[in-house]
Amino acid sequence: EVLGDITYDDLKEMGIIEVGPRRKVFRAISQWREDRELKKAQAIRARMEAEERLHTERAAATSAALP
């Protein structure tokens, strides 16, 4: 979690003084952050779809059991 909170200025304070390397590290962190958010969204979507399927299956089973 801490990696996602690192700012451009934090990198400078950590000793990455030169602009080029700092930008390179910051871009890598930004990409990691975006990938993490995408994976999180995909996991949430998959969970919601699974819950919806379960709900639909239960509703179908309940209605099939009624006379």
PDB file of N, CA and C in Angstrom:
ATOM      1  N   GLU A   1       0.809  -1.201   0.000  1.00  0.00           N
ATOM      2  CA  GLU A   1       0.000   0.000   0.000  1.00  0.00           C
ATOM      3  C   GLU A   1       0.848   1.260   0.000  1.00  0.00           C
ATOM      4  N   VAL A   2       1.967   1.235   0.671  1.00  0.00           N
ATOM      5  CA  VAL A   2       2.807   2.429   0.772  1.00  0.00           C
ATOM      6  C   VAL A   2       3.337   2.843  -0.599  1.00  0.00           C
ATOM      7  N   LEU A   3       3.652   1.881  -1.432  1.00  0.00           N
ATOM      8  CA  LEU A   3       4.179   2.193  -2.760  1.00  0.00           C
ATOM      9  C   LEU A   3       3.211   3.075  -3.541  1.00  0.00           C
ATOM     10  N   GLY A   4       1.931   2.803  -3.424  1.00  0.00           N
ATOM     11  CA  GLY A   4       0.932   3.583  -4.143  1.00  0.00           C
ATOM     12  C   GLY A   4       0.817   5.017  -3.660  1.00  0.00           C
ATOM     13  N   ASP A   5       1.323   5.292  -2.476  1.00  0.00           N
ATOM     14  CA  ASP A   5       1.230   6.638  -1.901  1.00  0.00           C
ATOM     15  C   ASP A   5       2.454   7.502  -2.191  1.00  0.00           C
ATOM     16  N   ILE A   6       3.483   6.920  -2.772  1.00  0.00           N
ATOM     17  CA  ILE A   6       4.714   7.675  -3.018  1.00  0.00           C
ATOM     18  C   ILE A   6       4.481   8.738  -4.084  1.00  0.00           C
ATOM     19  N   THR A   7       4.919   9.952  -3.776  1.00  0.00           N
ATOM     20  CA  THR A   7       4.779  11.064  -4.712  1.00  0.00           C
ATOM     21  C   THR A   7       6.123  11.332  -5.389  1.00  0.00           C
ATOM     22  N   TYR A   8       6.052  12.177  -6.393  1.00  0.00           N
ATOM     23  CA  TYR A   8       7.256  12.576  -7.118  1.00  0.00           C
ATOM     24  C   TYR A   8       8.251  13.221  -6.162  1.00  0.00           C
ATOM     25  N   ASP A   9       7.751  14.067  -5.277  1.00  0.00           N
ATOM     26  CA  ASP A   9       8.623  14.737  -4.299  1.00  0.00           C
ATOM     27  C   ASP A   9       9.203  13.744  -3.291  1.00  0.00           C
ATOM     28  N   ASP A  10       8.430  12.724  -2.940  1.00  0.00           N
ATOM     29  CA  ASP A  10       8.941  11.693  -2.027  1.00  0.00           C
ATOM     30  C   ASP A  10      10.185  11.032  -2.611  1.00  0.00           C
ATOM     31  N   LEU A  11      10.155  10.787  -3.911  1.00  0.00           N
ATOM     32  CA  LEU A  11      11.310  10.151  -4.551  1.00  0.00           C
ATOM     33  C   LEU A  11      12.553  11.023  -4.436  1.00  0.00           C
ATOM     34  N   LYS A  12      12.363  12.325  -4.565  1.00  0.00           N
ATOM     35  CA  LYS A  12      13.488  13.252  -4.423  1.00  0.00           C
ATOM     36  C   LYS A  12      14.027  13.203  -2.999  1.00  0.00           C
ATOM     37  N   GLU A  13      13.114  13.182  -2.027  1.00  0.00           N
ATOM     38  CA  GLU A  13      13.527  13.109  -0.627  1.00  0.00           C
ATOM     39  C   GLU A  13      14.208  11.781  -0.304  1.00  0.00           C
ATOM     40  N   MET A  14      13.888  10.753  -1.074  1.00  0.00           N
ATOM     41  CA  MET A  14      14.502   9.439  -0.858  1.00  0.00           C
ATOM     42  C   MET A  14      15.882   9.347  -1.497  1.00  0.00           C
ATOM     43  N   GLY A  15      16.285  10.409  -2.196  1.00  0.00           N
ATOM     44  CA  GLY A  15      17.627  10.427  -2.753  1.00  0.00           C
ATOM     45  C   GLY A  15      17.708  10.249  -4.255  1.00  0.00           C
ATOM     46  N   ILE A  16      16.577  10.139  -4.919  1.00  0.00           N
ATOM     47  CA  ILE A  16      16.599  10.056  -6.390  1.00  0.00           C
ATOM     48  C   ILE A  16      16.556  11.501  -6.891  1.00  0.00           C
ATOM     49  N   ILE A  17      17.735  12.085  -6.992  1.00  0.00           N
ATOM     50  CA  ILE A  17      17.879  13.510  -7.266  1.00  0.00           C
ATOM     51  C   ILE A  17      17.732  13.838  -8.751  1.00  0.00           C
ATOM     52  N   GLU A  18      18.325  13.022  -9.615  1.00  0.00           N
ATOM     53  CA  GLU A  18      18.286  13.310 -11.043  1.00  0.00           C
ATOM     54  C   GLU A  18      16.871  13.140 -11.578  1.00  0.00           C
ATOM     55  N   VAL A  19      16.476  14.071 -12.449  1.00  0.00           N
ATOM     56  CA  VAL A  19      15.111  14.113 -12.958  1.00  0.00           C
ATOM     57  C   VAL A  19      14.756  12.872 -13.774  1.00  0.00           C
ATOM     58  N   GLY A  20      15.635  12.447 -14.669  1.00  0.00           N
ATOM     59  CA  GLY A  20      15.338  11.303 -15.542  1.00  0.00           C
ATOM     60  C   GLY A  20      15.014  10.032 -14.758  1.00  0.00           C
ATOM     61  N   PRO A  21      15.924   9.602 -13.891  1.00  0.00           N
ATOM     62  CA  PRO A  21      15.636   8.397 -13.102  1.00  0.00           C
ATOM     63  C   PRO A  21      14.400   8.550 -12.208  1.00  0.00           C
ATOM     64  N   ARG A  22      14.199   9.749 -11.677  1.00  0.00           N
ATOM     65  CA  ARG A  22      13.035   9.982 -10.814  1.00  0.00           C
ATOM     66  C   ARG A  22      11.745   9.822 -11.615  1.00  0.00           C
ATOM     67  N   ARG A  23      11.730  10.378 -12.825  1.00  0.00           N
ATOM     68  CA  ARG A  23      10.545  10.236 -13.684  1.00  0.00           C
ATOM     69  C   ARG A  23      10.308   8.776 -14.046  1.00  0.00           C
ATOM     70  N   LYS A  24      11.384   8.068 -14.321  1.00  0.00           N
ATOM     71  CA  LYS A  24      11.272   6.651 -14.689  1.00  0.00           C
ATOM     72  C   LYS A  24      10.656   5.843 -13.537  1.00  0.00           C
ATOM     73  N   VAL A  25      11.151   6.071 -12.342  1.00  0.00           N
ATOM     74  CA  VAL A  25      10.621   5.361 -11.165  1.00  0.00           C
ATOM     75  C   VAL A  25       9.175   5.775 -10.923  1.00  0.00           C
ATOM     76  N   PHE A  26       8.888   7.066 -11.038  1.00  0.00           N
ATOM     77  CA  PHE A  26       7.536   7.541 -10.796  1.00  0.00           C
ATOM     78  C   PHE A  26       6.555   6.968 -11.825  1.00  0.00           C
ATOM     79  N   ARG A  27       6.969   6.872 -13.095  1.00  0.00           N
ATOM     80  CA  ARG A  27       6.112   6.266 -14.122  1.00  0.00           C
ATOM     81  C   ARG A  27       5.834   4.808 -13.801  1.00  0.00           C
ATOM     82  N   ALA A  28       6.855   4.088 -13.340  1.00  0.00           N
ATOM     83  CA  ALA A  28       6.673   2.676 -12.976  1.00  0.00           C
ATOM     84  C   ALA A  28       5.699   2.539 -11.802  1.00  0.00           C
ATOM     85  N   ILE A  29       5.820   3.421 -10.828  1.00  0.00           N
ATOM     86  CA  ILE A  29       4.902   3.401  -9.686  1.00  0.00           C
ATOM     87  C   ILE A  29       3.485   3.733 -10.153  1.00  0.00           C
ATOM     88  N   SER A  30       3.358   4.716 -11.023  1.00  0.00           N
ATOM     89  CA  SER A  30       2.042   5.098 -11.541  1.00  0.00           C
ATOM     90  C   SER A  30       1.404   3.948 -12.313  1.00  0.00           C
ATOM     91  N   GLN A  31       2.199   3.252 -13.109  1.00  0.00           N
ATOM     92  CA  GLN A  31       1.680   2.110 -13.859  1.00  0.00           C
ATOM     93  C   GLN A  31       1.237   1.002 -12.906  1.00  0.00           C
ATOM     94  N   TRP A  32       2.044   0.754 -11.883  1.00  0.00           N
ATOM     95  CA  TRP A  32       1.690  -0.255 -10.885  1.00  0.00           C
ATOM     96  C   TRP A  32       0.367   0.117 -10.213  1.00  0.00           C
ATOM     97  N   ARG A  33       0.213   1.389  -9.884  1.00  0.00           N
ATOM     98  CA  ARG A  33      -1.004   1.879  -9.236  1.00  0.00           C
ATOM     99  C   ARG A  33      -2.224   1.662 -10.140  1.00  0.00           C
ATOM    100  N   GLU A  34      -2.082   1.989 -11.422  1.00  0.00           N
ATOM    101  CA  GLU A  34      -3.183   1.807 -12.380  1.00  0.00           C
ATOM    102  C   GLU A  34      -3.539   0.330 -12.528  1.00  0.00           C
ATOM    103  N   ASP A  35      -2.510  -0.517 -12.624  1.00  0.00           N
ATOM    104  CA  ASP A  35      -2.749  -1.962 -12.734  1.00  0.00           C
ATOM    105  C   ASP A  35      -3.474  -2.490 -11.496  1.00  0.00           C
ATOM    106  N   ARG A  36      -3.067  -2.020 -10.325  1.00  0.00           N
ATOM    107  CA  ARG A  36      -3.692  -2.444  -9.077  1.00  0.00           C
ATOM    108  C   ARG A  36      -5.164  -2.043  -9.050  1.00  0.00           C
ATOM    109  N   GLU A  37      -5.463  -0.823  -9.474  1.00  0.00           N
ATOM    110  CA  GLU A  37      -6.853  -0.353  -9.494  1.00  0.00           C
ATOM    111  C   GLU A  37      -7.685  -1.147 -10.497  1.00  0.00           C
ATOM    112  N   LEU A  38      -7.102  -1.475 -11.648  1.00  0.00           N
ATOM    113  CA  LEU A  38      -7.808  -2.270 -12.647  1.00  0.00           C
ATOM    114  C   LEU A  38      -8.125  -3.664 -12.108  1.00  0.00           C
ATOM    115  N   LYS A  39      -7.147  -4.289 -11.468  1.00  0.00           N
ATOM    116  CA  LYS A  39      -7.365  -5.622 -10.900  1.00  0.00           C
ATOM    117  C   LYS A  39      -8.413  -5.587  -9.803  1.00  0.00           C
ATOM    118  N   LYS A  40      -8.397  -4.520  -9.013  1.00  0.00           N
ATOM    119  CA  LYS A  40      -9.393  -4.369  -7.956  1.00  0.00           C
ATOM    120  C   LYS A  40     -10.796  -4.264  -8.560  1.00  0.00           C
ATOM    121  N   ALA A  41     -10.928  -3.452  -9.595  1.00  0.00           N
ATOM    122  CA  ALA A  41     -12.223  -3.277 -10.256  1.00  0.00           C
ATOM    123  C   ALA A  41     -12.698  -4.587 -10.879  1.00  0.00           C
ATOM    124  N   GLN A  42     -11.776  -5.334 -11.490  1.00  0.00           N
ATOM    125  CA  GLN A  42     -12.138  -6.622 -12.085  1.00  0.00           C
ATOM    126  C   GLN A  42     -12.597  -7.608 -11.023  1.00  0.00           C
ATOM    127  N   ALA A  43     -11.944  -7.623  -9.885  1.00  0.00           N
ATOM    128  CA  ALA A  43     -12.325  -8.527  -8.798  1.00  0.00           C
ATOM    129  C   ALA A  43     -13.702  -8.165  -8.258  1.00  0.00           C
ATOM    130  N   ILE A  44     -13.968  -6.889  -8.109  1.00  0.00           N
ATOM    131  CA  ILE A  44     -15.277  -6.448  -7.632  1.00  0.00           C
ATOM    132  C   ILE A  44     -16.361  -6.835  -8.630  1.00  0.00           C
ATOM    133  N   ARG A  45     -16.082  -6.605  -9.913  1.00  0.00           N
ATOM    134  CA  ARG A  45     -17.045  -6.948 -10.961  1.00  0.00           C
ATOM    135  C   ARG A  45     -17.321  -8.448 -10.969  1.00  0.00           C
ATOM    136  N   ALA A  46     -16.283  -9.254 -10.849  1.00  0.00           N
ATOM    137  CA  ALA A  46     -16.451 -10.706 -10.846  1.00  0.00           C
ATOM    138  C   ALA A  46     -17.274 -11.154  -9.644  1.00  0.00           C
ATOM    139  N   ARG A  47     -17.025 -10.566  -8.490  1.00  0.00           N
ATOM    140  CA  ARG A  47     -17.790 -10.912  -7.283  1.00  0.00           C
ATOM    141  C   ARG A  47     -19.260 -10.542  -7.448  1.00  0.00           C
ATOM    142  N   MET A  48     -19.521  -9.365  -8.016  1.00  0.00           N
ATOM    143  CA  MET A  48     -20.904  -8.936  -8.215  1.00  0.00           C
ATOM    144  C   MET A  48     -21.618  -9.842  -9.203  1.00  0.00           C
ATOM    145  N   GLU A  49     -20.924 -10.250 -10.271  1.00  0.00           N
ATOM    146  CA  GLU A  49     -21.524 -11.145 -11.253  1.00  0.00           C
ATOM    147  C   GLU A  49     -21.820 -12.513 -10.637  1.00  0.00           C
ATOM    148  N   ALA A  50     -20.917 -13.007  -9.797  1.00  0.00           N
ATOM    149  CA  ALA A  50     -21.128 -14.296  -9.133  1.00  0.00           C
ATOM    150  C   ALA A  50     -22.317 -14.216  -8.183  1.00  0.00           C
ATOM    151  N   GLU A  51     -22.427 -13.133  -7.444  1.00  0.00           N
ATOM    152  CA  GLU A  51     -23.561 -12.958  -6.535  1.00  0.00           C
ATOM    153  C   GLU A  51     -24.870 -12.858  -7.302  1.00  0.00           C
ATOM    154  N   GLU A  52     -24.848 -12.178  -8.448  1.00  0.00           N
ATOM    155  CA  GLU A  52     -26.049 -12.060  -9.277  1.00  0.00           C
ATOM    156  C   GLU A  52     -26.464 -13.430  -9.820  1.00  0.00           C
ATOM    157  N   ARG A  53     -25.488 -14.224 -10.262  1.00  0.00           N
ATOM    158  CA  ARG A  53     -25.812 -15.577 -10.754  1.00  0.00           C
ATOM    159  C   ARG A  53     -26.419 -16.418  -9.647  1.00  0.00           C
ATOM    160  N   LEU A  54     -25.826 -16.346  -8.463  1.00  0.00           N
ATOM    161  CA  LEU A  54     -26.338 -17.105  -7.322  1.00  0.00           C
ATOM    162  C   LEU A  54     -27.761 -16.678  -6.991  1.00  0.00           C
ATOM    163  N   HIS A  55     -28.007 -15.389  -6.987  1.00  0.00           N
ATOM    164  CA  HIS A  55     -29.344 -14.870  -6.710  1.00  0.00           C
ATOM    165  C   HIS A  55     -30.339 -15.377  -7.758  1.00  0.00           C
ATOM    166  N   THR A  56     -29.963 -15.341  -9.032  1.00  0.00           N
ATOM    167  CA  THR A  56     -30.827 -15.802 -10.115  1.00  0.00           C
ATOM    168  C   THR A  56     -31.109 -17.295  -9.984  1.00  0.00           C
ATOM    169  N   GLU A  57     -30.080 -18.075  -9.661  1.00  0.00           N
ATOM    170  CA  GLU A  57     -30.262 -19.520  -9.502  1.00  0.00           C
ATOM    171  C   GLU A  57     -31.185 -19.827  -8.330  1.00  0.00           C
ATOM    172  N   ARG A  58     -31.019 -19.113  -7.237  1.00  0.00           N
ATOM    173  CA  ARG A  58     -31.887 -19.335  -6.066  1.00  0.00           C
ATOM    174  C   ARG A  58     -33.331 -18.960  -6.380  1.00  0.00           C
ATOM    175  N   ALA A  59     -33.515 -17.863  -7.096  1.00  0.00           N
ATOM    176  CA  ALA A  59     -34.869 -17.434  -7.462  1.00  0.00           C
ATOM    177  C   ALA A  59     -35.519 -18.473  -8.377  1.00  0.00           C
ATOM    178  N   ALA A  60     -34.745 -19.006  -9.299  1.00  0.00           N
ATOM    179  CA  ALA A  60     -35.283 -20.018 -10.228  1.00  0.00           C
ATOM    180  C   ALA A  60     -35.632 -21.293  -9.465  1.00  0.00           C
ATOM    181  N   ALA A  61     -34.791 -21.691  -8.531  1.00  0.00           N
ATOM    182  CA  ALA A  61     -35.045 -22.908  -7.745  1.00  0.00           C
ATOM    183  C   ALA A  61     -36.283 -22.716  -6.866  1.00  0.00           C
ATOM    184  N   THR A  62     -36.443 -21.535  -6.305  1.00  0.00           N
ATOM    185  CA  THR A  62     -37.597 -21.260  -5.444  1.00  0.00           C
ATOM    186  C   THR A  62     -38.891 -21.284  -6.244  1.00  0.00           C
ATOM    187  N   SER A  63     -38.864 -20.666  -7.415  1.00  0.00           N
ATOM    188  CA  SER A  63     -40.083 -20.637  -8.241  1.00  0.00           C
ATOM    189  C   SER A  63     -40.401 -22.015  -8.813  1.00  0.00           C
ATOM    190  N   ALA A  64     -39.389 -22.831  -9.057  1.00  0.00           N
ATOM    191  CA  ALA A  64     -39.615 -24.193  -9.562  1.00  0.00           C
ATOM    192  C   ALA A  64     -40.212 -25.086  -8.477  1.00  0.00           C
ATOM    193  N   ALA A  65     -39.928 -24.780  -7.237  1.00  0.00           N
ATOM    194  CA  ALA A  65     -40.428 -25.591  -6.114  1.00  0.00           C
ATOM    195  C   ALA A  65     -41.867 -25.259  -5.759  1.00  0.00           C
ATOM    196  N   LEU A  66     -42.353 -24.103  -6.193  1.00  0.00           N
ATOM    197  CA  LEU A  66     -43.732 -23.696  -5.895  1.00  0.00           C
ATOM    198  C   LEU A  66     -44.701 -24.458  -6.802  1.00  0.00           C
ATOM    199  N   PRO A  67     -45.881 -24.818  -6.240  1.00  0.00           N
ATOM    200  CA  PRO A  67     -46.852 -25.559  -7.060  1.00  0.00           C
ATOM    201  C   PRO A  67     -47.507 -24.710  -8.120  1.00  0.00           C
TER     202      PRO A  67
END
